[in-house]
mmCIF file of C-alpha atoms in Angstrom:
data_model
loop_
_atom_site.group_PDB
_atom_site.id
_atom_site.type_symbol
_atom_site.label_atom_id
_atom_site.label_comp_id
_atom_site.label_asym_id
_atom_site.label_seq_id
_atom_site.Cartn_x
_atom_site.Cartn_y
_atom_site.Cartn_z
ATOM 1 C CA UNK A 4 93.514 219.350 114.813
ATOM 2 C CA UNK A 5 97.007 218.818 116.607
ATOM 3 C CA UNK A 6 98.918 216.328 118.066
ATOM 4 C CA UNK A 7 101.853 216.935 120.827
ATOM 5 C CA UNK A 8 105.123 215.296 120.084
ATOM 6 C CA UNK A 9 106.905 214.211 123.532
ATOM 7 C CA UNK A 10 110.866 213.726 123.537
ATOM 8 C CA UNK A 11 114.258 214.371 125.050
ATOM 9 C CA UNK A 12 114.357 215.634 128.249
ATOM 10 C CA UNK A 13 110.679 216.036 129.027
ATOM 11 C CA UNK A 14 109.974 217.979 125.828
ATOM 12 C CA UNK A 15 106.748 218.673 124.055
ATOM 13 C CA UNK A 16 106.015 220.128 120.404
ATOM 14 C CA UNK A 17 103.055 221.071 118.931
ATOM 15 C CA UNK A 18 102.079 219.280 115.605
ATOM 16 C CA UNK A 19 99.458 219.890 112.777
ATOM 17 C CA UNK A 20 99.187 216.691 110.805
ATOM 18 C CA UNK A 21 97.401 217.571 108.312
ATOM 19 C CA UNK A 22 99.803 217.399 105.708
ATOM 20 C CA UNK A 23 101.602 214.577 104.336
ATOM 21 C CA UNK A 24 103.407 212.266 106.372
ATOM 22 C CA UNK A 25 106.783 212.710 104.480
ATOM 23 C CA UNK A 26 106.136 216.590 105.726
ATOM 24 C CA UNK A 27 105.504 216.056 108.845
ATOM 25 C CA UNK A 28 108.330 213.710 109.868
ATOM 26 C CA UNK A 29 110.545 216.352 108.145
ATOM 27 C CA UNK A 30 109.274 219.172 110.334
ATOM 28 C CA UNK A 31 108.993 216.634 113.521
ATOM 29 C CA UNK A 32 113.447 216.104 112.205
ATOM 30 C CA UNK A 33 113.926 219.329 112.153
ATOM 31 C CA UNK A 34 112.255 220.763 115.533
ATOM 32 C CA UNK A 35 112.978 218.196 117.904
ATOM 33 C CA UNK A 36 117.099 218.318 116.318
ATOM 34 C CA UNK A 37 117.255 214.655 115.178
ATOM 35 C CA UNK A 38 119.448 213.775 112.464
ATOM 36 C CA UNK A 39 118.720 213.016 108.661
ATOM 37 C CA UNK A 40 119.711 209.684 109.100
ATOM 38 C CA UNK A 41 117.744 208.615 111.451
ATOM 39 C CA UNK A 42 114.359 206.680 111.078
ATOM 40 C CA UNK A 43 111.404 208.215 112.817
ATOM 41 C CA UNK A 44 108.235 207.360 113.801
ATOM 42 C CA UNK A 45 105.951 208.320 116.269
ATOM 43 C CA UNK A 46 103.753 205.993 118.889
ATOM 44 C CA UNK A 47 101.116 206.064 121.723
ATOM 45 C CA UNK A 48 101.920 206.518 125.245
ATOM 46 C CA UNK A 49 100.798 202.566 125.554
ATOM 47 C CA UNK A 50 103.628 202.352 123.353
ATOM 48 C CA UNK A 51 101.977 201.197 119.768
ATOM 49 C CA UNK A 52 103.633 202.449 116.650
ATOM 50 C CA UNK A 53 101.843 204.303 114.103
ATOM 51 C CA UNK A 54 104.185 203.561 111.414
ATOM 52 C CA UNK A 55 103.348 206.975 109.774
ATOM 53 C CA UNK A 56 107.192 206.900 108.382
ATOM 54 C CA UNK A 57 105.810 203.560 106.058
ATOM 55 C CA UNK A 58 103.147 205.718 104.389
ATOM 56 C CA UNK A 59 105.171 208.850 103.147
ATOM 57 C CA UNK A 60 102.860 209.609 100.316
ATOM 58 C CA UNK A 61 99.720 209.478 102.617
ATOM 59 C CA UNK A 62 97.678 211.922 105.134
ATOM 60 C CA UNK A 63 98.830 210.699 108.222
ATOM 61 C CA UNK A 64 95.724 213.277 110.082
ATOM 62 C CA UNK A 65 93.757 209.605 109.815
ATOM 63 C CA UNK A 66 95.639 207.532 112.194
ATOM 64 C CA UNK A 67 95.848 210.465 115.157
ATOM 65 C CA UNK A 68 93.344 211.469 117.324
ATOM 66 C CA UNK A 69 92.825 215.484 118.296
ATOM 67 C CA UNK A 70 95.381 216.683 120.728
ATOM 68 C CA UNK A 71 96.754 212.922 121.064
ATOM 69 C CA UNK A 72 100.304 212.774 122.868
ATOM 70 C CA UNK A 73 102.592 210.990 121.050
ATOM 71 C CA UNK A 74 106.278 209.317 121.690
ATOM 72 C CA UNK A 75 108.803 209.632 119.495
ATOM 73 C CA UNK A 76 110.737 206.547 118.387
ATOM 74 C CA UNK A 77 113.221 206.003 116.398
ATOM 75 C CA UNK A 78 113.653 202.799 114.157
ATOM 76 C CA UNK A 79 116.891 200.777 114.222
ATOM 77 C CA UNK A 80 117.382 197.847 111.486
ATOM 78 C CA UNK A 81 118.500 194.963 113.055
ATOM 79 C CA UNK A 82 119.934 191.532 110.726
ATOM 80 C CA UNK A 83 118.861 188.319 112.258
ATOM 81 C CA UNK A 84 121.640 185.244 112.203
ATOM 82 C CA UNK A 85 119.359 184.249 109.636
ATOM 83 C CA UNK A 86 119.916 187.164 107.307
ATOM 84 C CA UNK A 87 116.173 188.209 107.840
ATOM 85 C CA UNK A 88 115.989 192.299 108.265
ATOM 86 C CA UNK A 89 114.057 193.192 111.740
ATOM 87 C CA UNK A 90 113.381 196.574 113.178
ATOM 88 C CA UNK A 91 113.725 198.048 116.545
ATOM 89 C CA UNK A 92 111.728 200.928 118.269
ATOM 90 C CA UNK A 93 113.247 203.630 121.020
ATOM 91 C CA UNK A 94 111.730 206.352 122.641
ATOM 92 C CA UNK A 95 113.158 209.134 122.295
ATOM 93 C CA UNK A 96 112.172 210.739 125.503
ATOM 94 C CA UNK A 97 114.574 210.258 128.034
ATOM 95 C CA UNK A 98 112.134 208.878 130.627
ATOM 96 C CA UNK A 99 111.033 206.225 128.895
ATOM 97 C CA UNK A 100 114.431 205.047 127.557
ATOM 98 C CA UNK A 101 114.973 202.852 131.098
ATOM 99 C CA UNK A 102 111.341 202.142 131.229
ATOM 100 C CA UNK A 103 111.705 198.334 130.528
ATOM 101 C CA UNK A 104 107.975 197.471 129.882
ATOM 102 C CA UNK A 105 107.227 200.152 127.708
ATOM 103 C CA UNK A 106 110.452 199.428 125.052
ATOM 104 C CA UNK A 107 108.629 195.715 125.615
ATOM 105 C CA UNK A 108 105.700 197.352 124.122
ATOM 106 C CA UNK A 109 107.181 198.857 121.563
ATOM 107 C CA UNK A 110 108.835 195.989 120.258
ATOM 108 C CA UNK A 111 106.338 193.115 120.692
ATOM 109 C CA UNK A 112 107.723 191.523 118.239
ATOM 110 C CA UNK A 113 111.890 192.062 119.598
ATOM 111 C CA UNK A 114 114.780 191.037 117.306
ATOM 112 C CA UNK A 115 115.711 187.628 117.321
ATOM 113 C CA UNK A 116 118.548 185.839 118.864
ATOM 114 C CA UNK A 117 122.040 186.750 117.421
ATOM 115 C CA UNK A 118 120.715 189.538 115.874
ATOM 116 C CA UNK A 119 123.173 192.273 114.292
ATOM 117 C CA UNK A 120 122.657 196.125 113.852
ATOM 118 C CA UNK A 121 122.999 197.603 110.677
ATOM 119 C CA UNK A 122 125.825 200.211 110.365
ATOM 120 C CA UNK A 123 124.053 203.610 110.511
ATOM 121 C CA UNK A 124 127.446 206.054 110.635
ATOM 122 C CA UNK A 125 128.306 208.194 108.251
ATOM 123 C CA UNK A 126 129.959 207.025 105.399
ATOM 124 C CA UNK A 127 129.436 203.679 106.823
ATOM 125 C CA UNK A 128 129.666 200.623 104.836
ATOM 126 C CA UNK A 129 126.119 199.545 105.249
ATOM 127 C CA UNK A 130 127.669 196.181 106.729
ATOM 128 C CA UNK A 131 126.130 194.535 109.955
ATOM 129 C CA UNK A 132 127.761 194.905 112.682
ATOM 130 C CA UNK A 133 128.343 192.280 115.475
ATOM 131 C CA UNK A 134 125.442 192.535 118.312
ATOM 132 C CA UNK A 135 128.257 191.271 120.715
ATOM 133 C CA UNK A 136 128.139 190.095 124.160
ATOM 134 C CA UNK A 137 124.869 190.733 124.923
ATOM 135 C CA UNK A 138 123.630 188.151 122.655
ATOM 136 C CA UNK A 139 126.051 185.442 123.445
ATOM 137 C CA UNK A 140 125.012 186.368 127.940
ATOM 138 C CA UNK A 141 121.621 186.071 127.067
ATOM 139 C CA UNK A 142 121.851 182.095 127.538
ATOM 140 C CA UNK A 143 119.770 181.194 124.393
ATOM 141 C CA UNK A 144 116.691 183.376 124.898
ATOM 142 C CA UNK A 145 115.732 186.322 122.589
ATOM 143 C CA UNK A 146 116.642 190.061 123.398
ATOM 144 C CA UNK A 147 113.349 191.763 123.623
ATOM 145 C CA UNK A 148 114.840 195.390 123.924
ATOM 146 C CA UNK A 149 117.919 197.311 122.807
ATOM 147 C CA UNK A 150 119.018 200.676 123.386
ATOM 148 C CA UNK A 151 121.314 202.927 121.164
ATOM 149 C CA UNK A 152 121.850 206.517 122.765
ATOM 150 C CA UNK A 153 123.871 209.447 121.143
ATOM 151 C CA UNK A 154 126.890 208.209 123.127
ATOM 152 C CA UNK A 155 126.971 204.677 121.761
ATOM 153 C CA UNK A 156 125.571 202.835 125.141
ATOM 154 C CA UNK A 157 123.858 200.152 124.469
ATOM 155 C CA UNK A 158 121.029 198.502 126.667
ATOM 156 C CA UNK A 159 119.997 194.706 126.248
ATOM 157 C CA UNK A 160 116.843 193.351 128.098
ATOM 158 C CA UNK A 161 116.513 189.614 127.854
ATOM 159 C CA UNK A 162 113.247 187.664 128.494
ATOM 160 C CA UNK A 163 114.062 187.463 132.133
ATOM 161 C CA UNK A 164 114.422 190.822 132.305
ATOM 162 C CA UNK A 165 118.370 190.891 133.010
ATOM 163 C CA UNK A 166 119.792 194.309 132.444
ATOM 164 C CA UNK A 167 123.182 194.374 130.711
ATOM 165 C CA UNK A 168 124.731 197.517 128.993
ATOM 166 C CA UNK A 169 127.886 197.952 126.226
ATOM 167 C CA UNK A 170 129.316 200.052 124.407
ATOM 168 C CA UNK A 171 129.095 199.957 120.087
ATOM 169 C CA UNK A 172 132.317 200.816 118.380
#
């Protein structure tokens, strides 16, 4: 059995997962050059998470099916203006990071108005940080996407489907 791993710019890996899934989200890390810092996860091309990276400890072979092509996301923590902890999901393939319905998908359940991102730098505090703008032009309705890139753009889809981008500092 083996599943294919899409990402960045129209990539593909091959996978075995039969291993544990602690092992193979380290060898997924390592081969597609994402950092140790970041959350991964993987997800079906209809864009439903398989939240292998909650069940470390566990054989993660279950959940796939043979030769299955698979997304690779990447989980951002997000703190609601209620203090509640939420989590994001981005592809990490380049042509789905613009495709509006599928980071809809994704995140069925979106963050929550005046949401805030959790500092993920190095040596960062581990404070929240301000979600900005974006929150305060999305005239009361909830964000249903956001995008973090390597450069620090960020992309916020409200309900109406109103593109906006910013930068994080």
């Amino acid at each position: 059995m083996f599943i294919v791993v899409k990402y960045g710019d129209n990539k593909q890996q091959l996978f075995n997962p039969k291993c544990l899934a602690q092992a193979l989200l380290a060898n997924i890390r390592e081969r597609c050059g994402c950092s140790e810092d970041d959350v991964l996860d993987l997800s079906d091309e209809d864009g439903n998470i398989k939240r292998i990276s909650k069940r470390l400890d566990e054989d993660p072979e279950i959940v796939f099916r043979d030769r299955e092509s698979l997304i690779l996301v990447k989980e951002i923590k997000m703190i609601s203006s209620e203090g509640a902890e939420e989590r994001l999901y981005m592809p990490l393939l380049d042509q789905l990071e613009d495709d509006d319905s599928f980071i809809k998908r994704l995140n069925s359940s979106g963050p929550k108005r005046g949401a805030k991102r959790l500092s993920t730098t190095a040596g960062g505090s581990g404070k929240a940080a301000s979600s900005g703008s974006a929150d305060k032009a999305n005239n009361g309705g909830s964000l249903s996407s956001r995008r973090v890139s390597n450069s620090g753009a960020r992309l916020s889809v409200d309900k109406g489907g109103s593109r906006r981008s910013s930068r994080i500092k």
